[in-house]
JSON list of N, CA and C in Angstrom, two decimals:
[
{"chain": "I", "resi": 1, "resn": "LEU", "atom": "N", "xyz": [58.89, 82.46, 101.79]},
{"chain": "I", "resi": 1, "resn": "LEU", "atom": "CA", "xyz": [60.42, 82.66, 101.79]},
{"chain": "I", "resi": 1, "resn": "LEU", "atom": "C", "xyz": [59.95, 84.36, 101.62]},
{"chain": "I", "resi": 2, "resn": "VAL", "atom": "N", "xyz": [59.35, 84.97, 100.81]},
{"chain": "I", "resi": 2, "resn": "VAL", "atom": "CA", "xyz": [59.56, 86.13, 100.50]},
{"chain": "I", "resi": 2, "resn": "VAL", "atom": "C", "xyz": [59.28, 86.97, 101.65]},
{"chain": "I", "resi": 3, "resn": "ARG", "atom": "N", "xyz": [57.96, 86.28, 102.44]},
{"chain": "I", "resi": 3, "resn": "ARG", "atom": "CA", "xyz": [57.11, 86.99, 103.59]},
{"chain": "I", "resi": 3, "resn": "ARG", "atom": "C", "xyz": [58.09, 86.58, 104.54]},
{"chain": "I", "resi": 4, "resn": "ARG", "atom": "N", "xyz": [59.36, 86.04, 105.01]},
{"chain": "I", "resi": 4, "resn": "ARG", "atom": "CA", "xyz": [59.46, 85.45, 106.26]},
{"chain": "I", "resi": 4, "resn": "ARG", "atom": "C", "xyz": [60.76, 86.72, 106.46]},
{"chain": "I", "resi": 5, "resn": "CYS", "atom": "N", "xyz": [61.50, 86.73, 105.06]},
{"chain": "I", "resi": 5, "resn": "CYS", "atom": "CA", "xyz": [62.96, 87.17, 105.35]},
{"chain": "I", "resi": 5, "resn": "CYS", "atom": "C", "xyz": [62.55, 89.08, 105.02]},
{"chain": "I", "resi": 6, "resn": "THR", "atom": "N", "xyz": [63.19, 89.61, 105.80]},
{"chain": "I", "resi": 6, "resn": "THR", "atom": "CA", "xyz": [62.92, 91.11, 105.94]},
{"chain": "I", "resi": 6, "resn": "THR", "atom": "C", "xyz": [64.44, 91.19, 105.79]},
{"chain": "I", "resi": 7, "resn": "PRO", "atom": "N", "xyz": [64.47, 92.73, 105.26]},
{"chain": "I", "resi": 7, "resn": "PRO", "atom": "CA", "xyz": [65.45, 93.97, 104.87]},
{"chain": "I", "resi": 7, "resn": "PRO", "atom": "C", "xyz": [66.38, 93.42, 106.62]},
{"chain": "I", "resi": 8, "resn": "GLU", "atom": "N", "xyz": [65.54, 93.82, 107.48]},
{"chain": "I", "resi": 8, "resn": "GLU", "atom": "CA", "xyz": [66.37, 94.36, 108.69]},
{"chain": "I", "resi": 8, "resn": "GLU", "atom": "C", "xyz": [67.03, 92.83, 109.07]},
{"chain": "I", "resi": 9, "resn": "ALA", "atom": "N", "xyz": [66.13, 91.68, 108.49]},
{"chain": "I", "resi": 9, "resn": "ALA", "atom": "CA", "xyz": [67.15, 90.22, 110.03]},
{"chain": "I", "resi": 9, "resn": "ALA", "atom": "C", "xyz": [67.99, 90.12, 108.98]},
{"chain": "I", "resi": 10, "resn": "GLY", "atom": "N", "xyz": [68.27, 90.22, 107.31]},
{"chain": "I", "resi": 10, "resn": "GLY", "atom": "CA", "xyz": [69.09, 89.97, 106.69]},
{"chain": "I", "resi": 10, "resn": "GLY", "atom": "C", "xyz": [69.98, 90.95, 106.60]},
{"chain": "I", "resi": 11, "resn": "LEU", "atom": "N", "xyz": [69.92, 92.10, 106.85]},
{"chain": "I", "resi": 11, "resn": "LEU", "atom": "CA", "xyz": [70.55, 93.48, 107.67]},
{"chain": "I", "resi": 11, "resn": "LEU", "atom": "C", "xyz": [71.39, 92.85, 109.08]},
{"chain": "I", "resi": 12, "resn": "LEU", "atom": "N", "xyz": [71.16, 92.10, 110.10]},
{"chain": "I", "resi": 12, "resn": "LEU", "atom": "CA", "xyz": [71.34, 91.88, 111.03]},
{"chain": "I", "resi": 12, "resn": "LEU", "atom": "C", "xyz": [72.11, 90.52, 110.86]},
{"chain": "I", "resi": 13, "resn": "ALA", "atom": "N", "xyz": [71.46, 89.58, 110.64]},
{"chain": "I", "resi": 13, "resn": "ALA", "atom": "CA", "xyz": [72.45, 88.63, 110.65]},
{"chain": "I", "resi": 13, "resn": "ALA", "atom": "C", "xyz": [73.78, 88.37, 109.30]},
{"chain": "I", "resi": 14, "resn": "GLY", "atom": "N", "xyz": [73.24, 89.59, 108.50]},
{"chain": "I", "resi": 14, "resn": "GLY", "atom": "CA", "xyz": [74.58, 89.39, 107.01]},
{"chain": "I", "resi": 14, "resn": "GLY", "atom": "C", "xyz": [75.86, 90.27, 108.32]},
{"chain": "I", "resi": 15, "resn": "GLY", "atom": "N", "xyz": [75.25, 91.36, 108.21]},
{"chain": "I", "resi": 15, "resn": "GLY", "atom": "CA", "xyz": [76.34, 92.01, 109.10]},
{"chain": "I", "resi": 15, "resn": "GLY", "atom": "C", "xyz": [76.80, 91.73, 110.63]},
{"chain": "I", "resi": 16, "resn": "ALA", "atom": "N", "xyz": [76.40, 90.30, 110.95]},
{"chain": "I", "resi": 16, "resn": "ALA", "atom": "CA", "xyz": [77.03, 89.65, 111.94]},
{"chain": "I", "resi": 16, "resn": "ALA", "atom": "C", "xyz": [78.08, 88.81, 111.11]},
{"chain": "I", "resi": 17, "resn": "LEU", "atom": "N", "xyz": [77.93, 88.38, 110.10]},
{"chain": "I", "resi": 17, "resn": "LEU", "atom": "CA", "xyz": [79.08, 87.60, 109.64]},
{"chain": "I", "resi": 17, "resn": "LEU", "atom": "C", "xyz": [80.05, 88.30, 108.95]},
{"chain": "I", "resi": 18, "resn": "ALA", "atom": "N", "xyz": [79.81, 88.99, 108.36]},
{"chain": "I", "resi": 18, "resn": "ALA", "atom": "CA", "xyz": [80.67, 89.93, 107.77]},
{"chain": "I", "resi": 18, "resn": "ALA", "atom": "C", "xyz": [81.67, 90.92, 108.84]},
{"chain": "I", "resi": 19, "resn": "LEU", "atom": "N", "xyz": [80.82, 91.17, 109.35]},
{"chain": "I", "resi": 19, "resn": "LEU", "atom": "CA", "xyz": [81.81, 91.94, 111.28]},
{"chain": "I", "resi": 19, "resn": "LEU", "atom": "C", "xyz": [82.59, 91.01, 111.46]},
{"chain": "I", "resi": 20, "resn": "ALA", "atom": "N", "xyz": [82.39, 89.61, 111.65]},
{"chain": "I", "resi": 20, "resn": "ALA", "atom": "CA", "xyz": [82.69, 88.31, 111.79]},
{"chain": "I", "resi": 20, "resn": "ALA", "atom": "C", "xyz": [84.36, 88.17, 111.42]},
{"chain": "I", "resi": 21, "resn": "GLY", "atom": "N", "xyz": [83.41, 87.80, 109.74]},
{"chain": "I", "resi": 21, "resn": "GLY", "atom": "CA", "xyz": [84.89, 88.19, 108.89]},
{"chain": "I", "resi": 21, "resn": "GLY", "atom": "C", "xyz": [85.65, 88.93, 108.95]},
{"chain": "I", "resi": 22, "resn": "LEU", "atom": "N", "xyz": [85.49, 90.34, 109.13]},
{"chain": "I", "resi": 22, "resn": "LEU", "atom": "CA", "xyz": [86.71, 91.07, 109.24]},
{"chain": "I", "resi": 22, "resn": "LEU", "atom": "C", "xyz": [87.11, 91.45, 110.54]},
{"chain": "I", "resi": 23, "resn": "GLY", "atom": "N", "xyz": [86.81, 90.77, 111.66]},
{"chain": "I", "resi": 23, "resn": "GLY", "atom": "CA", "xyz": [87.63, 90.75, 112.89]},
{"chain": "I", "resi": 23, "resn": "GLY", "atom": "C", "xyz": [88.62, 89.79, 112.49]},
{"chain": "I", "resi": 24, "resn": "ILE", "atom": "N", "xyz": [88.05, 88.34, 111.79]},
{"chain": "I", "resi": 24, "resn": "ILE", "atom": "CA", "xyz": [89.62, 87.64, 111.79]},
{"chain": "I", "resi": 24, "resn": "ILE", "atom": "C", "xyz": [90.12, 87.46, 110.83]},
{"chain": "I", "resi": 25, "resn": "ASN", "atom": "N", "xyz": [89.86, 88.63, 110.04]},
{"chain": "I", "resi": 25, "resn": "ASN", "atom": "CA", "xyz": [91.02, 89.36, 108.78]},
{"chain": "I", "resi": 25, "resn": "ASN", "atom": "C", "xyz": [91.87, 89.98, 109.75]},
{"chain": "I", "resi": 26, "resn": "LEU", "atom": "N", "xyz": [91.48, 91.25, 110.39]},
{"chain": "I", "resi": 26, "resn": "LEU", "atom": "CA", "xyz": [92.06, 92.16, 111.08]},
{"chain": "I", "resi": 26, "resn": "LEU", "atom": "C", "xyz": [92.69, 91.90, 112.17]},
{"chain": "I", "resi": 27, "resn": "TYR", "atom": "N", "xyz": [92.58, 90.62, 112.55]},
{"chain": "I", "resi": 27, "resn": "TYR", "atom": "CA", "xyz": [93.37, 89.61, 113.49]},
{"chain": "I", "resi": 27, "resn": "TYR", "atom": "C", "xyz": [94.80, 89.34, 112.85]},
{"chain": "I", "resi": 28, "resn": "ILE", "atom": "N", "xyz": [94.23, 87.99, 111.64]},
{"chain": "I", "resi": 28, "resn": "ILE", "atom": "CA", "xyz": [95.67, 88.01, 110.49]},
{"chain": "I", "resi": 28, "resn": "ILE", "atom": "C", "xyz": [96.37, 89.23, 110.44]},
{"chain": "I", "resi": 29, "resn": "LEU", "atom": "N", "xyz": [96.38, 90.31, 110.05]},
{"chain": "I", "resi": 29, "resn": "LEU", "atom": "CA", "xyz": [96.43, 91.94, 109.29]},
{"chain": "I", "resi": 29, "resn": "LEU", "atom": "C", "xyz": [97.35, 91.68, 111.07]},
{"chain": "I", "resi": 30, "resn": "ILE", "atom": "N", "xyz": [97.04, 91.85, 111.86]},
{"chain": "I", "resi": 30, "resn": "ILE", "atom": "CA", "xyz": [97.58, 92.74, 113.14]},
{"chain": "I", "resi": 30, "resn": "ILE", "atom": "C", "xyz": [99.27, 91.61, 113.47]},
{"chain": "I", "resi": 31, "resn": "GLN", "atom": "N", "xyz": [98.28, 90.08, 113.62]},
{"chain": "I", "resi": 31, "resn": "GLN", "atom": "CA", "xyz": [99.82, 88.97, 113.67]},
{"chain": "I", "resi": 31, "resn": "GLN", "atom": "C", "xyz": [100.60, 89.19, 112.58]},
{"chain": "I", "resi": 32, "resn": "TRP", "atom": "N", "xyz": [100.21, 89.92, 111.45]},
{"chain": "I", "resi": 32, "resn": "TRP", "atom": "CA", "xyz": [101.04, 89.54, 110.22]},
{"chain": "I", "resi": 32, "resn": "TRP", "atom": "C", "xyz": [102.06, 90.99, 110.20]},
{"chain": "I", "resi": 33, "resn": "ILE", "atom": "N", "xyz": [101.78, 92.15, 110.91]},
{"chain": "I", "resi": 33, "resn": "ILE", "atom": "CA", "xyz": [102.50, 93.36, 110.82]},
{"chain": "I", "resi": 33, "resn": "ILE", "atom": "C", "xyz": [103.64, 93.53, 112.55]},
{"chain": "I", "resi": 34, "resn": "ASP", "atom": "N", "xyz": [102.73, 92.31, 112.98]},
{"chain": "I", "resi": 34, "resn": "ASP", "atom": "CA", "xyz": [103.45, 92.40, 114.59]},
{"chain": "I", "resi": 34, "resn": "ASP", "atom": "C", "xyz": [105.35, 92.44, 114.30]},
{"chain": "I", "resi": 35, "resn": "VAL", "atom": "N", "xyz": [105.84, 92.96, 115.34]},
{"chain": "I", "resi": 35, "resn": "VAL", "atom": "CA", "xyz": [107.33, 92.73, 115.31]},
{"chain": "I", "resi": 35, "resn": "VAL", "atom": "C", "xyz": [107.96, 91.77, 115.70]},
{"chain": "I", "resi": 36, "resn": "ARG", "atom": "N", "xyz": [107.05, 90.79, 115.85]},
{"chain": "I", "resi": 36, "resn": "ARG", "atom": "CA", "xyz": [107.86, 89.11, 115.68]},
{"chain": "I", "resi": 36, "resn": "ARG", "atom": "C", "xyz": [108.03, 88.80, 115.15]},
{"chain": "I", "resi": 37, "resn": "TRP", "atom": "N", "xyz": [107.37, 89.23, 113.67]},
{"chain": "I", "resi": 37, "resn": "TRP", "atom": "CA", "xyz": [107.01, 88.31, 112.61]},
{"chain": "I", "resi": 37, "resn": "TRP", "atom": "C", "xyz": [107.82, 87.17, 111.87]},
{"chain": "I", "resi": 38, "resn": "ILE", "atom": "N", "xyz": [109.25, 87.48, 111.61]},
{"chain": "I", "resi": 38, "resn": "ILE", "atom": "CA", "xyz": [110.57, 87.01, 111.42]},
{"chain": "I", "resi": 38, "resn": "ILE", "atom": "C", "xyz": [110.94, 85.67, 111.66]},
{"chain": "I", "resi": 39, "resn": "ALA", "atom": "N", "xyz": [110.34, 85.67, 113.55]},
{"chain": "I", "resi": 39, "resn": "ALA", "atom": "CA", "xyz": [110.17, 84.41, 113.92]},
{"chain": "I", "resi": 39, "resn": "ALA", "atom": "C", "xyz": [109.11, 83.47, 113.28]},
{"chain": "I", "resi": 40, "resn": "ARG", "atom": "N", "xyz": [108.20, 83.98, 112.84]},
{"chain": "I", "resi": 40, "resn": "ARG", "atom": "CA", "xyz": [106.79, 83.19, 112.07]},
{"chain": "I", "resi": 40, "resn": "ARG", "atom": "C", "xyz": [107.25, 82.53, 111.22]},
{"chain": "I", "resi": 41, "resn": "LEU", "atom": "N", "xyz": [108.11, 83.23, 110.43]},
{"chain": "I", "resi": 41, "resn": "LEU", "atom": "CA", "xyz": [108.43, 82.53, 108.65]},
{"chain": "I", "resi": 41, "resn": "LEU", "atom": "C", "xyz": [108.63, 81.06, 108.65]},
{"chain": "I", "resi": 42, "resn": "ARG", "atom": "N", "xyz": [108.95, 80.48, 109.74]},
{"chain": "I", "resi": 42, "resn": "ARG", "atom": "CA", "xyz": [109.40, 78.99, 109.43]},
{"chain": "I", "resi": 42, "resn": "ARG", "atom": "C", "xyz": [107.94, 78.33, 109.02]},
{"chain": "I", "resi": 43, "resn": "GLU", "atom": "N", "xyz": [106.57, 79.27, 109.70]},
{"chain": "I", "resi": 43, "resn": "GLU", "atom": "CA", "xyz": [105.59, 78.54, 109.56]},
{"chain": "I", "resi": 43, "resn": "GLU", "atom": "C", "xyz": [104.43, 79.38, 108.33]},
{"chain": "I", "resi": 44, "resn": "PRO", "atom": "N", "xyz": [105.10, 79.58, 107.00]},
{"chain": "I", "resi": 44, "resn": "PRO", "atom": "CA", "xyz": [104.53, 80.54, 106.14]},
{"chain": "I", "resi": 44, "resn": "PRO", "atom": "C", "xyz": [102.94, 80.43, 106.54]},
{"chain": "I", "resi": 45, "resn": "PHE", "atom": "N", "xyz": [102.17, 79.23, 106.37]},
{"chain": "I", "resi": 45, "resn": "PHE", "atom": "CA", "xyz": [101.06, 79.19, 106.00]},
{"chain": "I", "resi": 45, "resn": "PHE", "atom": "C", "xyz": [100.29, 78.60, 107.01]},
{"chain": "I", "resi": 46, "resn": "HIS", "atom": "N", "xyz": [100.23, 79.43, 108.59]},
{"chain": "I", "resi": 46, "resn": "HIS", "atom": "CA", "xyz": [100.11, 78.87, 109.48]},
{"chain": "I", "resi": 46, "resn": "HIS", "atom": "C", "xyz": [98.84, 79.56, 109.64]},
{"chain": "I", "resi": 47, "resn": "TYR", "atom": "N", "xyz": [98.41, 80.54, 109.06]},
{"chain": "I", "resi": 47, "resn": "TYR", "atom": "CA", "xyz": [97.08, 81.23, 109.09]},
{"chain": "I", "resi": 47, "resn": "TYR", "atom": "C", "xyz": [96.09, 80.84, 107.92]},
{"chain": "I", "resi": 48, "resn": "VAL", "atom": "N", "xyz": [96.62, 80.46, 106.87]},
{"chain": "I", "resi": 48, "resn": "VAL", "atom": "CA", "xyz": [95.55, 80.44, 105.99]},
{"chain": "I", "resi": 48, "resn": "VAL", "atom": "C", "xyz": [94.59, 79.86, 106.21]},
{"chain": "I", "resi": 49, "resn": "PRO", "atom": "N", "xyz": [93.61, 78.54, 106.65]},
{"chain": "I", "resi": 49, "resn": "PRO", "atom": "CA", "xyz": [93.03, 78.32, 107.25]},
{"chain": "I", "resi": 49, "resn": "PRO", "atom": "C", "xyz": [91.83, 79.25, 107.22]},
{"chain": "I", "resi": 50, "resn": "LEU", "atom": "N", "xyz": [92.60, 80.19, 108.90]},
{"chain": "I", "resi": 50, "resn": "LEU", "atom": "CA", "xyz": [92.11, 81.08, 108.88]},
{"chain": "I", "resi": 50, "resn": "LEU", "atom": "C", "xyz": [91.83, 82.04, 108.28]},
{"chain": "I", "resi": 51, "resn": "ALA", "atom": "N", "xyz": [92.52, 83.02, 107.89]},
{"chain": "I", "resi": 51, "resn": "ALA", "atom": "CA", "xyz": [92.50, 83.51, 106.25]},
{"chain": "I", "resi": 51, "resn": "ALA", "atom": "C", "xyz": [90.98, 83.05, 105.50]},
{"chain": "I", "resi": 52, "resn": "VAL", "atom": "N", "xyz": [91.14, 81.61, 105.17]},
{"chain": "I", "resi": 52, "resn": "VAL", "atom": "CA", "xyz": [90.10, 81.20, 104.40]},
{"chain": "I", "resi": 52, "resn": "VAL", "atom": "C", "xyz": [88.82, 81.52, 104.73]},
{"chain": "I", "resi": 53, "resn": "ALA", "atom": "N", "xyz": [88.58, 81.16, 106.31]},
{"chain": "I", "resi": 53, "resn": "ALA", "atom": "CA", "xyz": [87.64, 81.22, 107.12]},
{"chain": "I", "resi": 53, "resn": "ALA", "atom": "C", "xyz": [86.81, 82.81, 107.45]},
{"chain": "I", "resi": 54, "resn": "GLY", "atom": "N", "xyz": [87.87, 83.38, 107.70]},
{"chain": "I", "resi": 54, "resn": "GLY", "atom": "CA", "xyz": [87.58, 85.02, 107.79]},
{"chain": "I", "resi": 54, "resn": "GLY", "atom": "C", "xyz": [86.54, 85.91, 106.20]},
{"chain": "I", "resi": 55, "resn": "SER", "atom": "N", "xyz": [87.49, 85.13, 105.15]},
{"chain": "I", "resi": 55, "resn": "SER", "atom": "CA", "xyz": [87.35, 85.81, 104.24]},
{"chain": "I", "resi": 55, "resn": "SER", "atom": "C", "xyz": [86.12, 85.05, 103.53]},
{"chain": "I", "resi": 56, "resn": "THR", "atom": "N", "xyz": [85.14, 83.52, 103.53]},
{"chain": "I", "resi": 56, "resn": "THR", "atom": "CA", "xyz": [83.85, 82.91, 103.21]},
{"chain": "I", "resi": 56, "resn": "THR", "atom": "C", "xyz": [83.35, 83.98, 103.99]},
{"chain": "I", "resi": 57, "resn": "LEU", "atom": "N", "xyz": [83.24, 84.68, 105.74]},
{"chain": "I", "resi": 57, "resn": "LEU", "atom": "CA", "xyz": [82.55, 84.77, 106.25]},
{"chain": "I", "resi": 57, "resn": "LEU", "atom": "C", "xyz": [82.14, 86.45, 105.76]},
{"chain": "I", "resi": 58, "resn": "LEU", "atom": "N", "xyz": [82.91, 87.12, 105.65]},
{"chain": "I", "resi": 58, "resn": "LEU", "atom": "CA", "xyz": [82.87, 88.14, 104.92]},
{"chain": "I", "resi": 58, "resn": "LEU", "atom": "C", "xyz": [82.27, 88.03, 104.01]},
{"chain": "I", "resi": 59, "resn": "VAL", "atom": "N", "xyz": [82.37, 87.79, 102.82]},
{"chain": "I", "resi": 59, "resn": "VAL", "atom": "CA", "xyz": [81.94, 87.67, 102.05]},
{"chain": "I", "resi": 59, "resn": "VAL", "atom": "C", "xyz": [80.37, 87.03, 101.62]},
{"chain": "I", "resi": 60, "resn": "LEU", "atom": "N", "xyz": [80.10, 86.01, 102.80]},
{"chain": "I", "resi": 60, "resn": "LEU", "atom": "CA", "xyz": [78.61, 85.19, 102.77]},
{"chain": "I", "resi": 60, "resn": "LEU", "atom": "C", "xyz": [77.86, 86.41, 103.44]},
{"chain": "I", "resi": 61, "resn": "GLY", "atom": "N", "xyz": [78.64, 86.98, 104.43]},
{"chain": "I", "resi": 61, "resn": "GLY", "atom": "CA", "xyz": [78.01, 88.16, 105.44]},
{"chain": "I", "resi": 61, "resn": "GLY", "atom": "C", "xyz": [77.07, 89.37, 103.98]},
{"chain": "I", "resi": 62, "resn": "VAL", "atom": "N", "xyz": [78.13, 89.44, 103.32]},
{"chain": "I", "resi": 62, "resn": "VAL", "atom": "CA", "xyz": [77.70, 90.98, 102.39]},
{"chain": "I", "resi": 62, "resn": "VAL", "atom": "C", "xyz": [76.93, 89.93, 101.23]},
{"chain": "I", "resi": 63, "resn": "GLN", "atom": "N", "xyz": [77.08, 88.99, 100.60]},
{"chain": "I", "resi": 63, "resn": "GLN", "atom": "CA", "xyz": [75.59, 88.55, 100.22]},
{"chain": "I", "resi": 63, "resn": "GLN", "atom": "C", "xyz": [74.32, 88.06, 100.88]},
{"chain": "I", "resi": 64, "resn": "ILE", "atom": "N", "xyz": [73.99, 87.80, 101.67]},
{"chain": "I", "resi": 64, "resn": "ILE", "atom": "CA", "xyz": [73.26, 87.96, 102.35]},
{"chain": "I", "resi": 64, "resn": "ILE", "atom": "C", "xyz": [72.33, 89.30, 102.86]},
{"chain": "I", "resi": 65, "resn": "VAL", "atom": "N", "xyz": [73.32, 90.94, 103.05]},
{"chain": "I", "resi": 65, "resn": "VAL", "atom": "CA", "xyz": [72.15, 91.06, 102.92]},
{"chain": "I", "resi": 65, "resn": "VAL", "atom": "C", "xyz": [71.97, 91.54, 101.29]},
{"chain": "I", "resi": 66, "resn": "PHE", "atom": "N", "xyz": [72.85, 91.92, 100.50]},
{"chain": "I", "resi": 66, "resn": "PHE", "atom": "CA", "xyz": [71.79, 92.13, 99.39]},
{"chain": "I", "resi": 66, "resn": "PHE", "atom": "C", "xyz": [71.37, 91.20, 98.52]},
{"chain": "I", "resi": 67, "resn": "GLY", "atom": "N", "xyz": [71.10, 89.93, 99.45]},
{"chain": "I", "resi": 67, "resn": "GLY", "atom": "CA", "xyz": [70.26, 89.35, 99.12]},
{"chain": "I", "resi": 67, "resn": "GLY", "atom": "C", "xyz": [68.51, 89.77, 99.84]},
{"chain": "I", "resi": 68, "resn": "ALA", "atom": "N", "xyz": [69.26, 89.81, 101.11]},
{"chain": "I", "resi": 68, "resn": "ALA", "atom": "CA", "xyz": [67.81, 90.24, 101.58]},
{"chain": "I", "resi": 68, "resn": "ALA", "atom": "C", "xyz": [66.88, 91.55, 101.35]},
{"chain": "I", "resi": 69, "resn": "PHE", "atom": "N", "xyz": [67.93, 92.49, 100.56]},
{"chain": "I", "resi": 69, "resn": "PHE", "atom": "CA", "xyz": [66.81, 93.76, 100.42]},
{"chain": "I", "resi": 69, "resn": "PHE", "atom": "C", "xyz": [66.40, 93.16, 98.94]},
{"chain": "I", "resi": 70, "resn": "PHE", "atom": "N", "xyz": [67.43, 92.10, 97.81]},
{"chain": "I", "resi": 70, "resn": "PHE", "atom": "CA", "xyz": [66.75, 91.72, 97.01]},
{"chain": "I", "resi": 70, "resn": "PHE", "atom": "C", "xyz": [64.93, 91.36, 97.11]},
{"chain": "I", "resi": 71, "resn": "LEU", "atom": "N", "xyz": [64.87, 89.82, 98.19]},
{"chain": "I", "resi": 71, "resn": "LEU", "atom": "CA", "xyz": [64.08, 89.50, 98.62]},
{"chain": "I", "resi": 71, "resn": "LEU", "atom": "C", "xyz": [62.57, 90.67, 99.02]},
{"chain": "I", "resi": 72, "resn": "SER", "atom": "N", "xyz": [63.38, 92.10, 99.21]},
{"chain": "I", "resi": 72, "resn": "SER", "atom": "CA", "xyz": [62.33, 92.92, 99.93]},
{"chain": "I", "resi": 72, "resn": "SER", "atom": "C", "xyz": [61.59, 93.64, 98.80]},
{"chain": "I", "resi": 73, "resn": "ILE", "atom": "N", "xyz": [62.69, 93.32, 97.67]},
{"chain": "I", "resi": 73, "resn": "ILE", "atom": "CA", "xyz": [61.63, 93.88, 96.48]},
{"chain": "I", "resi": 73, "resn": "ILE", "atom": "C", "xyz": [61.19, 93.21, 95.83]},
{"chain": "I", "resi": 74, "resn": "LEU", "atom": "N", "xyz": [61.22, 91.71, 96.11]},
{"chain": "I", "resi": 74, "resn": "LEU", "atom": "CA", "xyz": [60.38, 90.94, 95.23]},
{"chain": "I", "resi": 74, "resn": "LEU", "atom": "C", "xyz": [59.47, 91.11, 96.54]},
{"chain": "I", "resi": 75, "resn": "ALA", "atom": "N", "xyz": [59.12, 91.11, 97.35]},
{"chain": "I", "resi": 75, "resn": "ALA", "atom": "CA", "xyz": [58.50, 90.64, 98.48]},
{"chain": "I", "resi": 75, "resn": "ALA", "atom": "C", "xyz": [57.08, 92.31, 98.10]},
{"chain": "I", "resi": 76, "resn": "ASP", "atom": "N", "xyz": [57.58, 93.38, 97.38]},
{"chain": "I", "resi": 76, "resn": "ASP", "atom": "CA", "xyz": [56.85, 94.28, 97.52]},
{"chain": "I", "resi": 76, "resn": "ASP", "atom": "C", "xyz": [55.95, 93.77, 95.93]},
{"chain": "I", "resi": 77, "resn": "ASP", "atom": "N", "xyz": [56.25, 93.44, 94.99]},
{"chain": "I", "resi": 77, "resn": "ASP", "atom": "CA", "xyz": [56.16, 93.46, 93.90]},
{"chain": "I", "resi": 77, "resn": "ASP", "atom": "C", "xyz": [55.26, 92.27, 94.08]},
{"chain": "I", "resi": 78, "resn": "TYR", "atom": "N", "xyz": [55.47, 90.44, 94.81]},
{"chain": "I", "resi": 78, "resn": "TYR", "atom": "CA", "xyz": [54.57, 90.09, 95.43]},
{"chain": "I", "resi": 78, "resn": "TYR", "atom": "C", "xyz": [53.04, 90.62, 95.90]},
{"chain": "I", "resi": 79, "resn": "LYS", "atom": "N", "xyz": [53.39, 91.74, 96.68]},
{"chain": "I", "resi": 79, "resn": "LYS", "atom": "CA", "xyz": [52.66, 92.23, 97.53]},
{"chain": "I", "resi": 79, "resn": "LYS", "atom": "C", "xyz": [52.00, 93.44, 96.96]},
{"chain": "I", "resi": 80, "resn": "TYR", "atom": "N", "xyz": [51.92, 94.00, 95.92]},
{"chain": "I", "resi": 80, "resn": "TYR", "atom": "CA", "xyz": [51.64, 95.00, 95.51]},
{"chain": "I", "resi": 80, "resn": "TYR", "atom": "C", "xyz": [51.06, 94.65, 94.46]},
{"chain": "I", "resi": 81, "resn": "GLY", "atom": "N", "xyz": [51.47, 93.70, 93.82]},
{"chain": "I", "resi": 81, "resn": "GLY", "atom": "CA", "xyz": [51.21, 93.58, 91.94]},
{"chain": "I", "resi": 81, "resn": "GLY", "atom": "C", "xyz": [51.97, 94.20, 91.23]},
{"chain": "I", "resi": 82, "resn": "GLU", "atom": "N", "xyz": [52.84, 93.43, 89.87]},
{"chain": "I", "resi": 82, "resn": "GLU", "atom": "CA", "xyz": [53.73, 94.19, 89.53]},
{"chain": "I", "resi": 82, "resn": "GLU", "atom": "C", "xyz": [52.88, 94.32, 88.41]},
{"chain": "I", "resi": 83, "resn": "THR", "atom": "N", "xyz": [53.27, 95.99, 88.48]},
{"chain": "I", "resi": 83, "resn": "THR", "atom": "CA", "xyz": [52.30, 97.12, 87.12]},
{"chain": "I", "resi": 83, "resn": "THR", "atom": "C", "xyz": [53.22, 97.33, 85.91]},
{"chain": "I", "resi": 84, "resn": "ASP", "atom": "N", "xyz": [52.61, 97.44, 85.34]},
{"chain": "I", "resi": 84, "resn": "ASP", "atom": "CA", "xyz": [53.05, 97.36, 83.86]},
{"chain": "I", "resi": 84, "resn": "ASP", "atom": "C", "xyz": [53.22, 98.65, 83.13]},
{"chain": "I", "resi": 85, "resn": "GLY", "atom": "N", "xyz": [52.29, 99.71, 84.25]},
{"chain": "I", "resi": 85, "resn": "GLY", "atom": "CA", "xyz": [52.03, 100.97, 83.06]},
{"chain": "I", "resi": 85, "resn": "GLY", "atom": "C", "xyz": [50.94, 101.29, 82.68]},
{"chain": "I", "resi": 86, "resn": "LYS", "atom": "N", "xyz": [50.05, 100.70, 83.24]},
{"chain": "I", "resi": 86, "resn": "LYS", "atom": "CA", "xyz": [48.63, 100.17, 82.62]},
{"chain": "I", "resi": 86, "resn": "LYS", "atom": "C", "xyz": [48.01, 100.59, 83.76]},
{"chain": "I", "resi": 87, "resn": "SER", "atom": "N", "xyz": [46.78, 101.63, 83.27]},
{"chain": "I", "resi": 87, "resn": "SER", "atom": "CA", "xyz": [46.08, 101.23, 84.64]},
{"chain": "I", "resi": 87, "resn": "SER", "atom": "C", "xyz": [44.66, 100.83, 83.63]},
{"chain": "I", "resi": 88, "resn": "GLU", "atom": "N", "xyz": [43.85, 100.04, 85.71]},
{"chain": "I", "resi": 88, "resn": "GLU", "atom": "CA", "xyz": [43.31, 99.53, 85.10]},
{"chain": "I", "resi": 88, "resn": "GLU", "atom": "C", "xyz": [41.72, 99.72, 84.69]}
]
């Protein structure tokens, strides 16, 4: 797993998910700010499932980016060996 996951792949996958989540949340915000929002007060929870999906995608994308960088640090330790300050 450490060898296959690169920071670039994690950045692309996580960035795509985060951008998708951000796009969904921006769509909801634009709909909420719309001048016809008073007519939508009859269904106040209409966008809740969409907001949950967008927020989940956003958080998942950020977690994947951070996880990819963490795995790249582990891969460097695995590849070059841990250094404990002692010279051989």
